[in-house]
Coordinates of C-alpha atoms and ligand atoms in Angstrom, one line a residue:
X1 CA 12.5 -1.1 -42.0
X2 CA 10.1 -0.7 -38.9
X3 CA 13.1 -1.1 -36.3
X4 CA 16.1 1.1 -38.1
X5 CA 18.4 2.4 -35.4
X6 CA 16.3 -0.4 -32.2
X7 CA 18.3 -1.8 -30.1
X8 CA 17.4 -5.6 -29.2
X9 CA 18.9 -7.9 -26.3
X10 CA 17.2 -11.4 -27.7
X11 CA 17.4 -13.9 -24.7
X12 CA 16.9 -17.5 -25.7
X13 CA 16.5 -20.1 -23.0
X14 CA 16.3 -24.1 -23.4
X15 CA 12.8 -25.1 -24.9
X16 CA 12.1 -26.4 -28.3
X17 CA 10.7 -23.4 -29.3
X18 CA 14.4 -21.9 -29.3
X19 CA 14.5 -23.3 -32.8
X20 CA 12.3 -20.5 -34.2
X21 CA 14.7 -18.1 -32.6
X22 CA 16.6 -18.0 -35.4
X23 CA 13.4 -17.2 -37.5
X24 CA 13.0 -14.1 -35.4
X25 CA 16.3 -12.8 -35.6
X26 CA 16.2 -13.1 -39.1
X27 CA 13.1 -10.7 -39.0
X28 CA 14.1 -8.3 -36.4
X29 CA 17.6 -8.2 -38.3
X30 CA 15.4 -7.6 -41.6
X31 CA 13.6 -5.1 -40.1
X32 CA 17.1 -2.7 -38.8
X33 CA 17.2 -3.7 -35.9
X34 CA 20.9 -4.3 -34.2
X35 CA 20.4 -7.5 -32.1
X36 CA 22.7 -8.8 -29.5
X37 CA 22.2 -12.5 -28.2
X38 CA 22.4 -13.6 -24.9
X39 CA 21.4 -17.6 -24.5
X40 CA 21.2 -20.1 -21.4
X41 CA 23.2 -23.0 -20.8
X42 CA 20.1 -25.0 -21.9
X43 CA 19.8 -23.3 -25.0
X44 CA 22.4 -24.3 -26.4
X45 CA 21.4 -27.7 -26.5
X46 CA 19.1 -26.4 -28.9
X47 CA 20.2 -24.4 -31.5
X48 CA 24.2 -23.5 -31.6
X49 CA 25.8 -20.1 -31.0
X50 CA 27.0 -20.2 -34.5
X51 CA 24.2 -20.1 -36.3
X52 CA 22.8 -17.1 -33.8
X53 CA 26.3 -15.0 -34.1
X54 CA 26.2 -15.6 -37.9
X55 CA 22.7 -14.3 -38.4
X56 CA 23.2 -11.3 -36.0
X57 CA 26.7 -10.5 -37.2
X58 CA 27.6 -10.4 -33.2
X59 CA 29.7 -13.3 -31.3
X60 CA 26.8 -14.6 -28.5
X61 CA 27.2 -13.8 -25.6
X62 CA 26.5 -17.0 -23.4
X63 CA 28.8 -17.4 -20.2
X64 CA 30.0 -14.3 -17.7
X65 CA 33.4 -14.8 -19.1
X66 CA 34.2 -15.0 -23.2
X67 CA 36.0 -18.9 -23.4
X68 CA 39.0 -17.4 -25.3
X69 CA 40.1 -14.2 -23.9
X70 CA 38.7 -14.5 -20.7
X71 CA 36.8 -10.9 -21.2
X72 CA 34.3 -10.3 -18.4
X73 CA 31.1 -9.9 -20.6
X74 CA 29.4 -6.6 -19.0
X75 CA 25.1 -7.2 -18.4
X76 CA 25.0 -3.8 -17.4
X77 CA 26.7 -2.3 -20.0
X78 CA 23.7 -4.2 -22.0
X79 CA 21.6 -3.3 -20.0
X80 CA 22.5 0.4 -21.0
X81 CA 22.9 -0.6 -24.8
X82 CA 19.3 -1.9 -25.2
X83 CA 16.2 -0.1 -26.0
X84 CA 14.4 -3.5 -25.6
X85 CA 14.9 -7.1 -24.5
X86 CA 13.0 -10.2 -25.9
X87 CA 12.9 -13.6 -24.1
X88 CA 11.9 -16.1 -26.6
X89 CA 11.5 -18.4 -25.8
X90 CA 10.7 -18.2 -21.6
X91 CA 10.7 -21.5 -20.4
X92 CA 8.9 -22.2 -17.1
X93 CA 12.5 -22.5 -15.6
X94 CA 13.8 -18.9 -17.2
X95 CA 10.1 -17.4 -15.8
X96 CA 10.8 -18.8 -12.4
X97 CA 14.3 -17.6 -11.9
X98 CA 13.5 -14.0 -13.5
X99 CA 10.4 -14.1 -10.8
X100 CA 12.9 -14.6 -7.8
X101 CA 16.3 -13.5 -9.3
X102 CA 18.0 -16.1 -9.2
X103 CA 20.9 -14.7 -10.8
X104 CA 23.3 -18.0 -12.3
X105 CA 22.9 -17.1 -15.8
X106 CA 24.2 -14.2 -18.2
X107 CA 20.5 -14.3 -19.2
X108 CA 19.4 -13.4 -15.7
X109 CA 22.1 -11.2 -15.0
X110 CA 21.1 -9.4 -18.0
X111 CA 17.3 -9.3 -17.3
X112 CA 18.1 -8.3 -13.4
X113 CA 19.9 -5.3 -14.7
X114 CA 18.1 -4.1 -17.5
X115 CA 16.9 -0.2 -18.0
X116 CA 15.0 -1.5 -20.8
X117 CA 11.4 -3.2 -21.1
X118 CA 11.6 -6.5 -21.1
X119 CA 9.4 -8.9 -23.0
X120 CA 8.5 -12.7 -22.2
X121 CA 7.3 -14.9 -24.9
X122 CA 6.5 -18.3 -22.8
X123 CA 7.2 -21.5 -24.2
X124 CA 6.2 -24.9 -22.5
X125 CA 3.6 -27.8 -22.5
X126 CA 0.0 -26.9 -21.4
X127 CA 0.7 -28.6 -17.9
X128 CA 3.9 -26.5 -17.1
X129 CA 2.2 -23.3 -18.4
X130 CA -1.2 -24.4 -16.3
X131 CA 0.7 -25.1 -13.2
X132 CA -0.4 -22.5 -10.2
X133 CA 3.7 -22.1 -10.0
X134 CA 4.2 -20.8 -13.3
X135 CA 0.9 -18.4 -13.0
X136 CA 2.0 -17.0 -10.1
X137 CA 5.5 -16.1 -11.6
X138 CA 3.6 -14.6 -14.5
X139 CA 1.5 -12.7 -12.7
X140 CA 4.6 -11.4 -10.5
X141 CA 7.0 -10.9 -13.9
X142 CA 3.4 -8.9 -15.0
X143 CA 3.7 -7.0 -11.7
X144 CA 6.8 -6.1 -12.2
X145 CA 6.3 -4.5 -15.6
X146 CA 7.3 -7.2 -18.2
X147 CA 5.4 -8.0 -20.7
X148 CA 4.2 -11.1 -21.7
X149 CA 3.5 -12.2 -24.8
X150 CA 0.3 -14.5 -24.6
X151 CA -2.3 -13.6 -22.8
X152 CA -4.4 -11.2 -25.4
X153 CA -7.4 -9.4 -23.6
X154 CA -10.6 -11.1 -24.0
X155 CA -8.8 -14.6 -24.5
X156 CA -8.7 -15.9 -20.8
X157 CA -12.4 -16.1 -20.8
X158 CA -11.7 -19.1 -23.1
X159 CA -9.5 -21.1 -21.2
X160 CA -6.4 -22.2 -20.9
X161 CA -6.3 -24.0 -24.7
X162 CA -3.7 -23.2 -26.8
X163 CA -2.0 -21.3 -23.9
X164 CA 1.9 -22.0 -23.3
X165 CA 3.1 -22.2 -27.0
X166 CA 5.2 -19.9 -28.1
X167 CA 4.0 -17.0 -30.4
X168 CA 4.7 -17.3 -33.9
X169 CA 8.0 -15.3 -34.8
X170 CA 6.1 -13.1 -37.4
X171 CA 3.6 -12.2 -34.4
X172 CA 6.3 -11.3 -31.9
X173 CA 7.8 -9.1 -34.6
X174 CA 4.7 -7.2 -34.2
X175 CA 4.4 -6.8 -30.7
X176 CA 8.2 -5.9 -30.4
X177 CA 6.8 -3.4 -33.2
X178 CA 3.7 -2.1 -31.7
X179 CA 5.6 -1.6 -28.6
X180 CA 8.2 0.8 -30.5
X181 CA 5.2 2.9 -32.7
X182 CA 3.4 3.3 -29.2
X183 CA 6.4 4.6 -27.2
X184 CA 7.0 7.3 -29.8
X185 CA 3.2 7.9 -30.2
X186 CA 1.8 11.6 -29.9
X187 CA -1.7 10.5 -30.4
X188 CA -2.9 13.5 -27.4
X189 CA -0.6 15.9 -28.6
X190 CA -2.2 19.6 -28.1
X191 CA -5.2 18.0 -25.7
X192 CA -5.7 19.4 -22.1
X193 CA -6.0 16.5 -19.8
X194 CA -7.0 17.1 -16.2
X195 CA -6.6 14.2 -14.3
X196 CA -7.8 14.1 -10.1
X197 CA -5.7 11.4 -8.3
X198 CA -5.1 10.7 -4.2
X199 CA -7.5 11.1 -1.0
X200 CA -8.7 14.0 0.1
X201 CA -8.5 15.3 4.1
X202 CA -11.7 16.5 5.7
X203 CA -10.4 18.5 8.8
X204 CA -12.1 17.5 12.0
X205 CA -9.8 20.1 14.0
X206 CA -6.5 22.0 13.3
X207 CA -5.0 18.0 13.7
X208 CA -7.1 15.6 12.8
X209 CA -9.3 14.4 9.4
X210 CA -11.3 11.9 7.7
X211 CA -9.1 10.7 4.7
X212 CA -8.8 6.5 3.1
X213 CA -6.5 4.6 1.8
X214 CA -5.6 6.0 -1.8
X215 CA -2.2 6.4 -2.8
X216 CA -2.4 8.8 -5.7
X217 CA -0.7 5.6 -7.8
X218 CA -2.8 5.7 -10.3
X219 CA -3.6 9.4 -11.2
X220 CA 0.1 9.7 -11.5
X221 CA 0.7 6.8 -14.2
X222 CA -1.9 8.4 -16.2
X223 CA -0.6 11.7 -15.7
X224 CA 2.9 10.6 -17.3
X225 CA 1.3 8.3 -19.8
X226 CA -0.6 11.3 -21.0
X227 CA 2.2 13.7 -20.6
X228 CA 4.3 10.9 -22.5
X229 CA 1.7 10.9 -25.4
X230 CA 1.8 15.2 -25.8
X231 CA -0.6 16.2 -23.7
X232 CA -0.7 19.4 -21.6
X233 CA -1.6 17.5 -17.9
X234 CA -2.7 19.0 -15.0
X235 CA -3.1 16.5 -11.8
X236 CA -5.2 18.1 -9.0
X237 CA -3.4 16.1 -6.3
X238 CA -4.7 15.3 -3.1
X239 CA -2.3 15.0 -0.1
X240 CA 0.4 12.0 -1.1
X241 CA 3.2 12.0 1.3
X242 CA 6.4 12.2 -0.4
X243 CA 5.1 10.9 -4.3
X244 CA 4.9 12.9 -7.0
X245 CA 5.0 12.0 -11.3
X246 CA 8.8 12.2 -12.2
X247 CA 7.4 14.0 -15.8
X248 CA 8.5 17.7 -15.3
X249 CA 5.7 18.4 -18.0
X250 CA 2.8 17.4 -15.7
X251 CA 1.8 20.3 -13.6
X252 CA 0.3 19.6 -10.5
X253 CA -1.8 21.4 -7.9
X254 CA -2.2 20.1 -4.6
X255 CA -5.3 20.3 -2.6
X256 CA -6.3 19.0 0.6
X257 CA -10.3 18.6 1.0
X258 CA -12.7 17.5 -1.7
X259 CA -14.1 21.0 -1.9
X260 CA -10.4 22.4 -2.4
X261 CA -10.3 19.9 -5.1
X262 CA -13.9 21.0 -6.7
X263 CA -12.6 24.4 -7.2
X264 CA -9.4 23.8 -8.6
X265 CA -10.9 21.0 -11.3
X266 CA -14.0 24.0 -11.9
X267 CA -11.0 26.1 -13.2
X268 CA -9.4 23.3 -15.0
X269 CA -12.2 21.8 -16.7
X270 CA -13.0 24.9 -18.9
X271 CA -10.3 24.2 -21.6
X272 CA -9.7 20.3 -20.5
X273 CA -10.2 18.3 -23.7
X274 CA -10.3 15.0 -21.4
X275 CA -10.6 14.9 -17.5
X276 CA -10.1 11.5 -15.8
X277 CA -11.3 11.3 -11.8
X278 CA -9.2 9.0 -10.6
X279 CA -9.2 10.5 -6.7
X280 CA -10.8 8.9 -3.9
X281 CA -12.8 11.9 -2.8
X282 CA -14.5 11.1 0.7
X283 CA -18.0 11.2 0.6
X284 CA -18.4 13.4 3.4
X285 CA -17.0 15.7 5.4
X286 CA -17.4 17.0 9.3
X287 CA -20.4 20.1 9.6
X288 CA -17.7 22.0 11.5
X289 CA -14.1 22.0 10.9
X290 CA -13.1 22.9 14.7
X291 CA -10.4 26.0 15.1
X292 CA -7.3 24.4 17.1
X293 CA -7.4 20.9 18.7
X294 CA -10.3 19.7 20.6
X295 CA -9.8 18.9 24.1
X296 CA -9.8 15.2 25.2
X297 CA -11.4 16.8 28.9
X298 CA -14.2 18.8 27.0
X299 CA -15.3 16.3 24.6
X300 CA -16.8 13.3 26.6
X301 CA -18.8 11.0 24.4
X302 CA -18.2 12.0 20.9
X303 CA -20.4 12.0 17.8
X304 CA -19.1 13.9 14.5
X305 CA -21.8 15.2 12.7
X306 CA -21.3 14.9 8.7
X307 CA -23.0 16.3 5.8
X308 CA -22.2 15.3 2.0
X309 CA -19.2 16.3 -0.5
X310 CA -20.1 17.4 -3.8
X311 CA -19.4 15.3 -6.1
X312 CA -16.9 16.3 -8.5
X313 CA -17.2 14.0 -11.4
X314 CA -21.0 14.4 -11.6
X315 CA -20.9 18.0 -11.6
X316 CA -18.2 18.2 -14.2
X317 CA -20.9 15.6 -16.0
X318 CA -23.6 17.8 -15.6
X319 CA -22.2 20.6 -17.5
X320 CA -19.7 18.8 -20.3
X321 CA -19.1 20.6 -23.6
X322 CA -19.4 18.9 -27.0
X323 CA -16.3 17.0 -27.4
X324 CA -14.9 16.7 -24.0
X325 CA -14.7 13.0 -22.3
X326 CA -15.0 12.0 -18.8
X327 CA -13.3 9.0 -17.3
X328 CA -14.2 7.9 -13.9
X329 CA -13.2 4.9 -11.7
X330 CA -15.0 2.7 -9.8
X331 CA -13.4 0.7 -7.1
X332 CA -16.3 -2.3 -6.2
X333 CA -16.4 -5.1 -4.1
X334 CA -19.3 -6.6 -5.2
X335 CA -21.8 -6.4 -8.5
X336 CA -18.8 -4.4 -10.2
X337 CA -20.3 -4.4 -13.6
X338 CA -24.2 -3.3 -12.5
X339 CA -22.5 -0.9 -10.4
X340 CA -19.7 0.7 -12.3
X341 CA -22.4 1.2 -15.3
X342 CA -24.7 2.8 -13.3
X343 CA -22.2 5.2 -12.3
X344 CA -20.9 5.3 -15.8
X345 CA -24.6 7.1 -16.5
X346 CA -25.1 9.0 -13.2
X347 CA -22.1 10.9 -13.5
X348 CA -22.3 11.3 -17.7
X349 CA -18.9 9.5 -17.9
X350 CA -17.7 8.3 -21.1
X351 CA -15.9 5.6 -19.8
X352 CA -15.3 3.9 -16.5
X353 CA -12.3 1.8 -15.0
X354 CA -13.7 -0.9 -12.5
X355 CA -11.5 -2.3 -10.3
X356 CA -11.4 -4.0 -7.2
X357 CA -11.9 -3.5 -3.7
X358 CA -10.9 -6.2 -2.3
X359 CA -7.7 -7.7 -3.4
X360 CA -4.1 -6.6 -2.3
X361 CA -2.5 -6.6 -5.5
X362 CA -5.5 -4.2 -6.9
X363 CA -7.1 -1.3 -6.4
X364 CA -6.3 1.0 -3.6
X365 CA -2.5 1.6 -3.0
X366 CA -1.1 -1.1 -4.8
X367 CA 1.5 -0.9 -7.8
X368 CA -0.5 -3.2 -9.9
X369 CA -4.7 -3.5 -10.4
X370 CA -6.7 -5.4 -12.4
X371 CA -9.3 -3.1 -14.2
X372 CA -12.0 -3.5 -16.8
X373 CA -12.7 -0.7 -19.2
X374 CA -16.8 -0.5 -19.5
X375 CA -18.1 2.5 -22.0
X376 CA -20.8 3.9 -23.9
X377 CA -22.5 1.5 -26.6
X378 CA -21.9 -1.6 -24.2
X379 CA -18.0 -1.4 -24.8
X380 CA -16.5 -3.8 -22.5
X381 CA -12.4 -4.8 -22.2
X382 CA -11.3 -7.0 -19.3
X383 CA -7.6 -7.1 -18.9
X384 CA -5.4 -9.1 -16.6
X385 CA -3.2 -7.8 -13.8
X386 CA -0.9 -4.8 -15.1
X387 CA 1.2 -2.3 -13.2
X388 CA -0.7 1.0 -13.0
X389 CA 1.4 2.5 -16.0
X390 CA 0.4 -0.3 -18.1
X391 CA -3.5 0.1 -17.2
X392 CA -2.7 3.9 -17.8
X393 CA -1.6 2.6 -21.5
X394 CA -4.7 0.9 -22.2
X395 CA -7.0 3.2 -20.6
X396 CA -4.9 6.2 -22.6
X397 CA -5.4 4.1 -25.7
X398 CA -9.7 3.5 -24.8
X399 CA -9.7 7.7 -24.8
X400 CA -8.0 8.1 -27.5
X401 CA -10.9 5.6 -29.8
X402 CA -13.4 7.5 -28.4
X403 CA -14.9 9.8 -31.1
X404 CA -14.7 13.7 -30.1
Ligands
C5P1 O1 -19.7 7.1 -6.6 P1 -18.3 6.7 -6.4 O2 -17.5 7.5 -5.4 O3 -18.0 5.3 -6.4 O4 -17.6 7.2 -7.8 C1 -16.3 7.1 -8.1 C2 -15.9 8.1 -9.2 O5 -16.5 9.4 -8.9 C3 -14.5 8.3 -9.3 O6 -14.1 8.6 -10.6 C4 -14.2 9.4 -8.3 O7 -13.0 10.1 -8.6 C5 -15.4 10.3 -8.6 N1 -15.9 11.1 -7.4 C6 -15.8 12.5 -7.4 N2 -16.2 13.2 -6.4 C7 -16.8 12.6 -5.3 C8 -16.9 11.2 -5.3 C9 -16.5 10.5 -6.4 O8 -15.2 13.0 -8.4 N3 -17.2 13.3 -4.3

């Protein structure tokens, strides 16, 4: 019994695939988990209630108000109950109102207030799922931190075939599984991770500096989804206005300029068991950091005069221990792969996230990226666009294969 004690919200919306619904009751019923149903209108049409509230031993719930009694059925009291909530099937309708919220379902309701993850398995013809609609509500619902069940890494290359049919039951069992063994995983337990995240500020004068664009996004979902996983984390934090991780156990120290930020990783890196450079460090900094504010009346023409950063992650490189892994990022605009490689061996990296420059929804300061996971031995894993803490998972999970 993989799911003793899980709590389940199963959603089932109006597609033929509704039909194996019932199949995966039965197994996440089997399994221990308590599962309570919510169905659309439209699915109803194709498999009844009855059958559902017999197999879960719970009365459906289907409308905002029970027929009977006239009981207000709560979604955010579900909402609290669940520790998970499975949409199978999604149809292409269900996808597009939980992309929008258009709220004029219990099943909506429900997903709109849910605390829990959520999980989409789709379910339509090729056409539906093909349509540049229904990928663009996919790719939002994926932005928005559900996960959907049917786009495995490494299959996109291969088209479209196949795509839009609903996942066996016995394979969504095994997600909905996976998902709980790797919540409750401990897999870095008693490991030091240092992990550099946000800008840094090279001071021109007492009020102005070079900086860019990072948002500090990204160190920060690793540094929970680390800290989540048992590790010890220390994030050497450049200046993020007003964000911080909401994990007590990650301990940060803030630093403003990439040599502040050198100094404090040199101290860090001793004992680190894994450091991940995931700041934006600028490249170069002013010769002369002027004492107060330089005068608009003095200056005239202006040319700042610049000499180079170090650069952390190649430094830390050049003097890694036996057993310790580096993870840098590179953020490229164009010849990712050659590029992100190259860096991979200049800096002695063990693995590197590309991702890119040039997209709104990736990269710099966005809650979602689209990254690529390139490591030694010509490992290479492409995945699709995730919010940061789900690329944090995977690249958690790429650290943890790599031997030590
Ligand atoms: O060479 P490039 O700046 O593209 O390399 C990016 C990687 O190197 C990132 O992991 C970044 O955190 C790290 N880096 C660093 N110190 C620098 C420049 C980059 O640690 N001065």
């Amino acid at each position: 019994m993989r799911l003793e004690g899980k709590h389940i919200v199963l959603g089932i919306s109006g597609g033929i695939a509704a039909y194996k619904s019932a199949a995966l009751l039965r197994l996440l019923i089997k399994e221990g988990a308590e599962v309570q149903v919510v169905i659309t209108p439209n699915g109803k049409e194709f498999i009844t209630p009855a059958t559902l509230a017999a197999l879960s031993g719970k009365p459906v719930v289907s409308e905002f108000f029970a027929a009977n009694t006239g009981e207000w059925h709560s979604h955010v009291d579900l909402g609290l109950w669940a520790d998970l909530m499975v949409i199978a099937p999604a149809t292409a309708c269900t996808l597009a109102k939980m992309a929008t919220g258009v709220a004029d379902n219990m099943l909506i309701t429900t997903y709109l207030s849910a605390k829990e993850p959520v999980m989409v398995a789709p379910a339509m013809d090729l056409d539906m799922f093909a349509h540049p609609s229904t990928q663009r509500n996919l790719d939002t619902l994926r932005g928005d931190g559900v996960i959907v069940l049917d786009s495995p890494s490494g299959e996109l290359a291969s088209g479209l075939e196949g795509k839009g049919r609903m996942l066996e039951p016995e394979q969504i069992l095994e997600k909905v599984v996976e998902h709980f063994e790797s919540a409750s995983r401990k897999d870095f337990a008693g490991e030091k991770v240092v992990i550099t995240a946000g800008p840094t500020r090279e001071k021109i004068d007492d009020v102005r500096f070079i900086a860019n664009h990072s948002s500090g996004k990204m160190g920060m979902a690793l540094a929970e989804e680390f800290a989540s996983r048992g590790a010890d984390v220390t994030l050497v934090c450049g200046p993020v206005e007003g964000r911080k991780p909401v994990d007590a156990r990650v301990k940060t120290v803030k630093v403003e300029s990439a040599l502040e930020m050198l100094d404090a990783v040199k101290k860090e890196y001793r004992d680190a068991d894994v450091t991940i450079f995931a700041a934006a460090v600028a490249d170069y900094r002013p010769e002369v950091a002027v004492a107060g504010k330089i005068k608009r009346e003095e200056r005239g023409p202006m040319t700042l005069s610049l000499v180079e950063n170090p650069d952390i992650a190649a430094e830390m490189g050049a003097n890694k221990r036996e057993g310790q892994v580096n993870v840098g990022f590179a953020l490229e605009s164009d010849n990712g792969l050659q590029n992100a490689a190259k860096k991979l061996d200049a800096k002695n990296l063990d693995l590197i996230v590309l991702n890119p420059a040039n997209r709104s929804d990736a990269g710099f300061n966005a809650d979602t990226d689209i990254i690529t996971l390139i490591g030694r031995d010509n490992m290479k894993e492409e995945f699709p666009l995730m919010t940061k803490r789900q690329c944090a998972s995977v690249i958690a999970n790429a650290v943890a294969k790599i031997a030590r």
